[in-house]
Short mmCIF file of C-alpha atoms and ligand atoms in Angstrom, two decimals:
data_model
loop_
_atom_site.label_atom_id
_atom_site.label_comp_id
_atom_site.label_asym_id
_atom_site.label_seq_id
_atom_site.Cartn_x
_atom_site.Cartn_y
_atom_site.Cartn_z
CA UNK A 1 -34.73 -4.44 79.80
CA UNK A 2 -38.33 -5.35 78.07
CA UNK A 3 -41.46 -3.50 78.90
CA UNK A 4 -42.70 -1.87 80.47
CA UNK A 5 -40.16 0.92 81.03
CA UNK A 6 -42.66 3.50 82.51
CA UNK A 7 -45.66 3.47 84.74
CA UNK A 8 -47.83 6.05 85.08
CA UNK A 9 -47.23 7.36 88.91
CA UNK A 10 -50.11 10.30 89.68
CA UNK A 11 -52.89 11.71 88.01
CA UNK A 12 -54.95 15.13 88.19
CA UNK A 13 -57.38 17.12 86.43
CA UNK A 14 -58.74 20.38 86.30
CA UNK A 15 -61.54 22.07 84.30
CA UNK A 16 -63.25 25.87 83.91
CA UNK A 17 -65.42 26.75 86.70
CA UNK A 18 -68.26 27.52 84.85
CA UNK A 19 -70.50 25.01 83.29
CA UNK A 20 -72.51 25.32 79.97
CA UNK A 21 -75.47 22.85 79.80
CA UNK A 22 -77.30 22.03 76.80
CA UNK A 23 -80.32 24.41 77.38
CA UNK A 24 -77.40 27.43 77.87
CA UNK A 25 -76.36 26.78 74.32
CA UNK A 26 -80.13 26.37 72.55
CA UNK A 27 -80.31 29.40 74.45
CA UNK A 28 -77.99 31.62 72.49
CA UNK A 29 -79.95 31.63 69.36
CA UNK A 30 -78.85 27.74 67.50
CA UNK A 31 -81.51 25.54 66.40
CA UNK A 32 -80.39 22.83 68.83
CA UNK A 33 -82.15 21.04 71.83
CA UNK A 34 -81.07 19.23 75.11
CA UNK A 35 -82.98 15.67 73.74
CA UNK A 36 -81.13 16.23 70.34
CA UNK A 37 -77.71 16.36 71.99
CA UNK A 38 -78.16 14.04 74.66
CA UNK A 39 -79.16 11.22 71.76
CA UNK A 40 -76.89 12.12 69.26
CA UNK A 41 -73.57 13.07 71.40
CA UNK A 42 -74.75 12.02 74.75
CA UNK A 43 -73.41 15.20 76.06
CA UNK A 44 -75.33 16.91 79.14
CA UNK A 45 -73.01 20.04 79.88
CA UNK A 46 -69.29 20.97 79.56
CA UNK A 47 -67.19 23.94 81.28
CA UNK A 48 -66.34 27.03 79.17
CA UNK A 49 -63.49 28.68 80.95
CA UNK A 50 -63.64 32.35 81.52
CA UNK A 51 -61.28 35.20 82.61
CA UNK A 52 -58.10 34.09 84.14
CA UNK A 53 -58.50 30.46 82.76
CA UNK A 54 -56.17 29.67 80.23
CA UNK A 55 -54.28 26.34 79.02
CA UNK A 56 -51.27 26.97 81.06
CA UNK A 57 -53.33 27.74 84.37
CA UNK A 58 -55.57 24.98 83.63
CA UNK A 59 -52.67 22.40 83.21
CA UNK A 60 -50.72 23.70 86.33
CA UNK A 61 -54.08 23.08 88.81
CA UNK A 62 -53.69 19.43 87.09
CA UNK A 63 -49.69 18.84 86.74
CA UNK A 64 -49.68 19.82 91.02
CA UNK A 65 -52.69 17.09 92.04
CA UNK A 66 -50.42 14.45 89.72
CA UNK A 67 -47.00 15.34 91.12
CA UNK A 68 -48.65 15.82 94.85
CA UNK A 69 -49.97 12.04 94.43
CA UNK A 70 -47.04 10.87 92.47
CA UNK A 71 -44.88 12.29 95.62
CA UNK A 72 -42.74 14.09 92.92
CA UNK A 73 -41.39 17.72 93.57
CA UNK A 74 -40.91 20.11 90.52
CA UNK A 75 -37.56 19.89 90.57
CA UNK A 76 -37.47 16.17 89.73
CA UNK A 77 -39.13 16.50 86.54
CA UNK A 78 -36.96 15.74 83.63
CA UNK A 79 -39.40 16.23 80.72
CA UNK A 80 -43.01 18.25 80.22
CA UNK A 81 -44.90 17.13 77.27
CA UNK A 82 -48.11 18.91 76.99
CA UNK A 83 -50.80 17.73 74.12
CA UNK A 84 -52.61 20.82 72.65
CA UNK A 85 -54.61 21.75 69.70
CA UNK A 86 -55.36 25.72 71.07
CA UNK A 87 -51.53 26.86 73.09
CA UNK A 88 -51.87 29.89 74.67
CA UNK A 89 -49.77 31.50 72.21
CA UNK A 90 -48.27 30.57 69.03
CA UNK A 91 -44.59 31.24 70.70
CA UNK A 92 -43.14 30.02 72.67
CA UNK A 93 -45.48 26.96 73.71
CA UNK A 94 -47.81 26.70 76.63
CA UNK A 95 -45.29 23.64 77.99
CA UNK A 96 -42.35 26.21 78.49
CA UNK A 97 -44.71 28.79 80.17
CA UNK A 98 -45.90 26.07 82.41
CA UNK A 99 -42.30 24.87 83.42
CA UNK A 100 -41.41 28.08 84.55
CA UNK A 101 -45.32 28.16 86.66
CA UNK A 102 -44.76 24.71 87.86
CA UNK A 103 -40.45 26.01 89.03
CA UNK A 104 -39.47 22.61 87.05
CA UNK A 105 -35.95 24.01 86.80
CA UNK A 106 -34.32 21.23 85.84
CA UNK A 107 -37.58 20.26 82.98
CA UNK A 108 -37.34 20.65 79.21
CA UNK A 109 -40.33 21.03 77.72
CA UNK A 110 -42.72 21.02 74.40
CA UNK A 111 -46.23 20.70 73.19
CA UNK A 112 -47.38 18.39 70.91
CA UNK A 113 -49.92 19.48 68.08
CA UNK A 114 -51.62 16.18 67.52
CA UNK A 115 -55.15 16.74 68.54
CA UNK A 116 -57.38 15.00 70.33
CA UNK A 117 -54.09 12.26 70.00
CA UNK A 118 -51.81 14.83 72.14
CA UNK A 119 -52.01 12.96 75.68
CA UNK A 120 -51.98 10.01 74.24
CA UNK A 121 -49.01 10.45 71.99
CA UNK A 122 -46.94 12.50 74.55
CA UNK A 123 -47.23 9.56 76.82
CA UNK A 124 -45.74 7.18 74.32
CA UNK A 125 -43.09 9.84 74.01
CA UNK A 126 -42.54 10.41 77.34
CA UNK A 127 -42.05 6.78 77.42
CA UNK A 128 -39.61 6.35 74.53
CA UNK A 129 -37.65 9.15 76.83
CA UNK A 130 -37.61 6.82 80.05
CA UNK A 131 -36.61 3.93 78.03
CA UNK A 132 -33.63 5.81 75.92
CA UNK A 133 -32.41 7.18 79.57
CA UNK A 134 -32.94 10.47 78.60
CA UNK A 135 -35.72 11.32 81.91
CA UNK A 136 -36.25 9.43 84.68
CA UNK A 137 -39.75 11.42 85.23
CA UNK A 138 -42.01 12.99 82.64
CA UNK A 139 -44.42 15.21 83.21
CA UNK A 140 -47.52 14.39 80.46
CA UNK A 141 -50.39 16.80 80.08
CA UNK A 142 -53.56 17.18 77.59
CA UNK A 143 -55.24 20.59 78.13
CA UNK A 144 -57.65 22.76 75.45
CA UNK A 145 -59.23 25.74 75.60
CA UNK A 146 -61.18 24.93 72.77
CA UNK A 147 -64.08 27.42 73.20
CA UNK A 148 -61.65 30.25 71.65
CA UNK A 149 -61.25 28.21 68.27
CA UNK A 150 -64.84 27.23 67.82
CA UNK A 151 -67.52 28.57 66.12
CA UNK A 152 -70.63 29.34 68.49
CA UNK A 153 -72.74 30.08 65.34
CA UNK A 154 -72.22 26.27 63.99
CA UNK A 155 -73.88 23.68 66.24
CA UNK A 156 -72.38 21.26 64.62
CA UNK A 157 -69.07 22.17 66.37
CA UNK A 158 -69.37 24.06 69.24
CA UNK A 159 -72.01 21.14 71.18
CA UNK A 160 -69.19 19.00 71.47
CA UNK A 161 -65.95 20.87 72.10
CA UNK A 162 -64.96 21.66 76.03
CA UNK A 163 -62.34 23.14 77.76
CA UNK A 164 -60.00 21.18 80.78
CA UNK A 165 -56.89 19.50 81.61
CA UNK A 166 -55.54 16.19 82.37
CA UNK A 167 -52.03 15.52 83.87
CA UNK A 168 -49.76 12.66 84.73
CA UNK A 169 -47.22 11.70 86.10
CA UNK A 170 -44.28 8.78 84.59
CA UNK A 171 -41.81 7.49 85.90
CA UNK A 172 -39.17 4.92 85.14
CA UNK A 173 -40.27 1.63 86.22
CA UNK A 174 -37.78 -0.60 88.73
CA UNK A 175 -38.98 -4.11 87.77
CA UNK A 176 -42.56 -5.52 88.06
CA UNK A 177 -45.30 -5.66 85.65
CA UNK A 178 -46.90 -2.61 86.39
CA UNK A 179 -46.74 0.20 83.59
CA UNK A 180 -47.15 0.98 79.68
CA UNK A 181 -47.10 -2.89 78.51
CA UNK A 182 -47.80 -1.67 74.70
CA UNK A 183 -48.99 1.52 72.70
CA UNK A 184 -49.91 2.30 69.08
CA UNK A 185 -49.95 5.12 67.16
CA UNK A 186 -50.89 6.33 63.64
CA UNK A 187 -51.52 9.49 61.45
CA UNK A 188 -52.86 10.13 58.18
CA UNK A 189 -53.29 13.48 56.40
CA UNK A 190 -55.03 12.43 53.07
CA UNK A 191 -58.27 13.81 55.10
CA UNK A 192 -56.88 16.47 56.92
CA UNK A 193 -59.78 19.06 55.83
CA UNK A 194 -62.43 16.95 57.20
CA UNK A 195 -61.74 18.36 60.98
CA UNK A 196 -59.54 21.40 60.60
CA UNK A 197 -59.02 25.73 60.93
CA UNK A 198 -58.46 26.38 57.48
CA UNK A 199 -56.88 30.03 58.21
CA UNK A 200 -55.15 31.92 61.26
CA UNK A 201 -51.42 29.66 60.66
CA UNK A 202 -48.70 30.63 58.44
CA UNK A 203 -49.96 29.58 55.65
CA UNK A 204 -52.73 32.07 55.63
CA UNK A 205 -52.15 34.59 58.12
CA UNK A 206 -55.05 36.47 60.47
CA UNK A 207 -56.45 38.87 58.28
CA UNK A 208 -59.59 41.16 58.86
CA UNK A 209 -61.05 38.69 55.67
CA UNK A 210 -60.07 35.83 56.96
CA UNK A 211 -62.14 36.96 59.88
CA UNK A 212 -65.12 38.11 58.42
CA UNK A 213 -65.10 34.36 56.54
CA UNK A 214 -64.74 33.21 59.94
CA UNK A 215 -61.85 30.28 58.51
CA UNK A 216 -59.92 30.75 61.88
CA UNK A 217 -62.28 28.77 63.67
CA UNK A 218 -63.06 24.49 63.78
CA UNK A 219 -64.25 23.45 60.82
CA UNK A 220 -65.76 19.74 60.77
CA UNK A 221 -67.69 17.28 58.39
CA UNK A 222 -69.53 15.29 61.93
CA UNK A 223 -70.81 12.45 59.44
CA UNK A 224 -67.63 11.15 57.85
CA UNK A 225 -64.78 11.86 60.70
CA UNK A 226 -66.96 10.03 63.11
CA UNK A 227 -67.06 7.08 60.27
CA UNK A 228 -63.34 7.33 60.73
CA UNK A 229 -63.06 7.76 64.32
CA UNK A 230 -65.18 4.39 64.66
CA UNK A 231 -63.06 2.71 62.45
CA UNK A 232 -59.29 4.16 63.40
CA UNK A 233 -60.49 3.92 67.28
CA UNK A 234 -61.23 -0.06 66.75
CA UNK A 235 -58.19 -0.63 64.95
CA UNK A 236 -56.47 1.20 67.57
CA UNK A 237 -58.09 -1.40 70.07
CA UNK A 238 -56.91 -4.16 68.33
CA UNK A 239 -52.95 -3.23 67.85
CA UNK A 240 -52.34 -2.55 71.34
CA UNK A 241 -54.00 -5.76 72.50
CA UNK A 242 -52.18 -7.49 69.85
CA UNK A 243 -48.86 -5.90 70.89
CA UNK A 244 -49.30 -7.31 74.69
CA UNK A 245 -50.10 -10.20 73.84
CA UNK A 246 -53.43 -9.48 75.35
CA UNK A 247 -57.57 -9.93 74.87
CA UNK A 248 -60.19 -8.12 75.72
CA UNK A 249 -61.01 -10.69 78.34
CA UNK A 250 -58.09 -9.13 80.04
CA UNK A 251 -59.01 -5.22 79.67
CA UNK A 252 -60.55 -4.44 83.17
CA UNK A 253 -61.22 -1.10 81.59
CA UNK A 254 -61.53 0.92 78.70
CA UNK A 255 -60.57 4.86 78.53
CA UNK A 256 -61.29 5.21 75.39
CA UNK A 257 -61.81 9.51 73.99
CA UNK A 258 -64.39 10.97 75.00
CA UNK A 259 -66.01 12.39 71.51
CA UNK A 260 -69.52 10.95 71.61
CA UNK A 261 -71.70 8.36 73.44
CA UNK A 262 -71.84 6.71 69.98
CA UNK A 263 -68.25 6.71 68.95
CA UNK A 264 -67.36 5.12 72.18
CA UNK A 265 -70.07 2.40 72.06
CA UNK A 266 -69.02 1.32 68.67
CA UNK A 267 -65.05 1.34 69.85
CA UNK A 268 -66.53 -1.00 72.78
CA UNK A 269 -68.60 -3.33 70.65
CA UNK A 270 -65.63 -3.50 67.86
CA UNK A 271 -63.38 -4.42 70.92
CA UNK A 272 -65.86 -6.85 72.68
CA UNK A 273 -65.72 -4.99 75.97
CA UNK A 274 -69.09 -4.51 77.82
CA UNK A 275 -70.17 -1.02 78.93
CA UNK A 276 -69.75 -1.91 82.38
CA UNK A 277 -65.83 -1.91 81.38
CA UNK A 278 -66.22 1.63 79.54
CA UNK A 279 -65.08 4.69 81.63
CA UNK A 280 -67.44 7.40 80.60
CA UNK A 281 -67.56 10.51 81.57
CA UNK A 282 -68.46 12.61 78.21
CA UNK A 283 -71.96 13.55 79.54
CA UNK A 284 -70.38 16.07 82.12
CA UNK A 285 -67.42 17.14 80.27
CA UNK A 286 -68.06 17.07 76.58
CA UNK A 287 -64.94 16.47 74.55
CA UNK A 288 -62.46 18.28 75.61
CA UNK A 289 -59.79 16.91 73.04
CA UNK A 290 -56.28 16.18 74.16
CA UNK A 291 -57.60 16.63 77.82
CA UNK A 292 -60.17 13.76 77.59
CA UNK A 293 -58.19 10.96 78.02
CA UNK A 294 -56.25 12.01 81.25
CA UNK A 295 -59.10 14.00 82.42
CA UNK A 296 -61.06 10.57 82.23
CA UNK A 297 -58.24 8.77 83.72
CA UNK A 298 -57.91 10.71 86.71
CA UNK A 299 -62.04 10.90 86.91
CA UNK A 300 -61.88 7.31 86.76
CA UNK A 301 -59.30 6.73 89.75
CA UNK A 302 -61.18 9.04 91.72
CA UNK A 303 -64.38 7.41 91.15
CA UNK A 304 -62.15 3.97 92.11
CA UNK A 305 -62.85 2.17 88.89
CA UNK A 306 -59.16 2.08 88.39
CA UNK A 307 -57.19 0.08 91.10
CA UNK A 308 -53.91 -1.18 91.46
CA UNK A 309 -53.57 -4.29 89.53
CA UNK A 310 -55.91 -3.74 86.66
CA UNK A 311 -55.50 -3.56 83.43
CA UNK A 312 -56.21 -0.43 81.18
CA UNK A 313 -56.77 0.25 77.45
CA UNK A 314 -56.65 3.38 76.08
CA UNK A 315 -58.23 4.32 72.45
CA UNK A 316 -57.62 7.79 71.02
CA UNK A 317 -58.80 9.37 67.58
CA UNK A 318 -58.26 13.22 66.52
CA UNK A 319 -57.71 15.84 63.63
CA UNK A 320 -55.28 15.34 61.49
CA UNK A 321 -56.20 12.09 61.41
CA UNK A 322 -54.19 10.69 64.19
CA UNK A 323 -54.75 7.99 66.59
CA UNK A 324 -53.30 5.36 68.52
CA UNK A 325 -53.63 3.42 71.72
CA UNK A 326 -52.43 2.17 74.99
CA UNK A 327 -52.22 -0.74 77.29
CA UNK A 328 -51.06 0.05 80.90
CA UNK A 329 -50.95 -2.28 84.28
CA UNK A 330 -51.53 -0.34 87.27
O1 UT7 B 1 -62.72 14.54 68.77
C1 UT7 B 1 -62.54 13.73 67.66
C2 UT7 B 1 -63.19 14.23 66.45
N1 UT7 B 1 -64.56 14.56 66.54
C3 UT7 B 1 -65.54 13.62 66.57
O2 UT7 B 1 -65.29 12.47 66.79
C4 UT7 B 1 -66.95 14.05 66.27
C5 UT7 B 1 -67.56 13.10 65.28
N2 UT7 B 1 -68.90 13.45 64.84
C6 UT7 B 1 -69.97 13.46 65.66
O3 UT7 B 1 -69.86 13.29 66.86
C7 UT7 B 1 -71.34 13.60 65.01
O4 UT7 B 1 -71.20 13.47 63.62
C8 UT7 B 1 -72.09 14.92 65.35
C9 UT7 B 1 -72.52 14.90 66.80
C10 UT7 B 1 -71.21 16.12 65.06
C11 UT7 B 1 -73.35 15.01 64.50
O5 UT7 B 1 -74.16 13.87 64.70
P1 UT7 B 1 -74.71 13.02 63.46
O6 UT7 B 1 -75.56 11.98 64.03
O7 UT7 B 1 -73.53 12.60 62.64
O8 UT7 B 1 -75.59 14.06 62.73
P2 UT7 B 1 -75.49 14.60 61.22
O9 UT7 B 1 -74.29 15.52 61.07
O10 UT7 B 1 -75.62 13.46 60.30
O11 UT7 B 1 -76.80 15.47 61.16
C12 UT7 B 1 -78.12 14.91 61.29
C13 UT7 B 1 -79.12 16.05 61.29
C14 UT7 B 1 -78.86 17.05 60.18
O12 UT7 B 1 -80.11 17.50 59.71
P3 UT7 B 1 -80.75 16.89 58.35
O13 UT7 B 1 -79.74 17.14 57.29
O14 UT7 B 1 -80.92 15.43 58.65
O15 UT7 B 1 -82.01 17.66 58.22
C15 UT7 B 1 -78.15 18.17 60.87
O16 UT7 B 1 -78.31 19.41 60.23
O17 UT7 B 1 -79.02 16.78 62.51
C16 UT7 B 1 -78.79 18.16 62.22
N3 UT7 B 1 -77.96 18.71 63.28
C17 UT7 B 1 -78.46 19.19 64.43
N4 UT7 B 1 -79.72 19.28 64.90
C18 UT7 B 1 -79.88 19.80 66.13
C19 UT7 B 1 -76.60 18.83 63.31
N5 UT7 B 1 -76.22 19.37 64.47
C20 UT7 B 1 -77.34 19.62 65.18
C21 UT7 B 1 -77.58 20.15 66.46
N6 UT7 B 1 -78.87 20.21 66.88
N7 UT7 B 1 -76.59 20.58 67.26
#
């Protein structure tokens, strides 16, 4: 059987209920503005979650809209792969927690640590899954609760990163050409300390030092990982194209991660796809890491730029470096 094996069969999102605009964060004390982060990021507001809101509640409001409008019940789910860079605990992970929310009693389940990658990857997982016969129906989520990891006293960080949660739904395709028709993925950990928390992992262990030097939290050089990003995220464009035999006269639309206004506008020009045929949606959510790309995709649907027939490239770029990309039919 060739591709594609899997097609992605519901979609949901969820986010914090409160929201954070730009003037909230000037507010607490950083030399920041609204016009500096709307021209440099072009991020308006994001949502913070609060008491009760954690990854596993956040992906569980998302993983029921997807398997509601998938028409899947818990019990048919094979497989939960959930993309996270903040799990609610360090053991067991958030996706085993959330199986036994969702009463997938039949799922296996595991997170994957690869940033703002994680949906991204997990899907192509998921899909390796299908195709090897292992699952007939995956359950893929990106969710962050990034606010606990970053530092509120560096406004270089703590402007951009959001908390949400994207979900889908995919299932084993039975002919047709609708579905994943290519993917991409790479990593590279030569440059791992430009966008990393130094301390709080095994390595070096939470200690009331490590705290006071505050190395538990994001750390990130903006200038050079978004040189990178720009770079890895056109590649990424390219190789997935490439591999489906595609152009970007075919892409009806681009979901590309949702970092910064910038990063995505240089992704588009690279690719030679108009902003017209750029879902964005960074302005309201900020970037909300492995939860950007589904939380997009499921914005996007909603918002009926995403219909059946179209075609649909998807560019991701995170920490670690990874990144890696996606064609789907719908
Ligand atoms: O999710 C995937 C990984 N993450 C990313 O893709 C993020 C990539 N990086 C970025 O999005 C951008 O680099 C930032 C938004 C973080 C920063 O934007 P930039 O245009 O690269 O600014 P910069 O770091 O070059 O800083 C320019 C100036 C500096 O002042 P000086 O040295 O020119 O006097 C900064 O200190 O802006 C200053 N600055 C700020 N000013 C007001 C940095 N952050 C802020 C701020 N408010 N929040």
């Amino acid at each position: 059987m060739k591709r594609p094996y899997a097609y992605i069969a519901g979609t949901g999102h969820a986010v914090p209920k409160r929201i954070v605009t730009n003037d909230d964060i000037a507010a607490m004390g950083l030399e920041t503005d609204d016009q500096w982060i709307i021209e440099r990021t072009g991020i308006r507001q994001r949502h913070i979650a609060g008491p009760g809101e954690s990854v596993k509640s956040l992906s569980a409001d998302a993983a029921r809209q997807a398997m509601a409008k998938a028409g899947v019940q818990p019990g048919e789910i094979d497989v939960i792969i959930l993309g996270t860079a903040t799990p609610d605990r360090l053991l067991p992970a958030t996706a085993v927690e959330l199986q036994s929310e969702l009463g997938c009693t039949r799922a296996s389940a595991f997170d994957i640590a690869a940033a703002c990658s994680g949906w991204l990857y997990g899907a192509i997982v998921g899909e390796s899954l299908i195709h090897s016969g292992t699952a007939e129906t995956v359950l893929v989520i990106g969710a962050e609760k990034l606010s606990t990891v970053v530092d509120w006293t560096d406004r270089n960080t703590c402007i951009l990163f959001a908390d949400g949660a994207g979900a889908t739904i995919l299932r084993r395709t039975r002919g047709g050409q609708k579905g994943i028709l290519s993917s991409f993925m790479r990593s590279d950990g030569a440059l791992a300390e430009l966008l990393w928390r130094p301390g709080g992992g095994a390595e070096e262990p939470f200690t009331a030092e490590l705290e006071t030097q505050r190395r538990q939290y994001v750390r990130m050089s903006g200038r050079e990982v978004f040189k990178h990003a720009v770079r890895a995220m056109a590649d990424a464009t390219d190789r997935a194209l490439d591999a489906a035999k595609l152009t970007a006269a075919d892409v009806d639309l681009l979901i590309p991660h949702q970092a910064n206004i910038r990063i995505i506008e240089a992704t588009a020009k690279h690719a030679g796809i108009s902003m017209d045929r750029v879902f964005v949606n960074v302005d309201r959510f900020g970037n909300t890491s492995a939860a950007s790309i589904p939380i997009a995709l499921n914005d996007a649907i909603e918002q009926g730029r995403v219909k059946e027939g179209m075609t649909v490239l998807f560019a991701a770029f995170g920490a670690g470096f990874t990144w890696g990309s996606l064609v789907v039919r719908f």
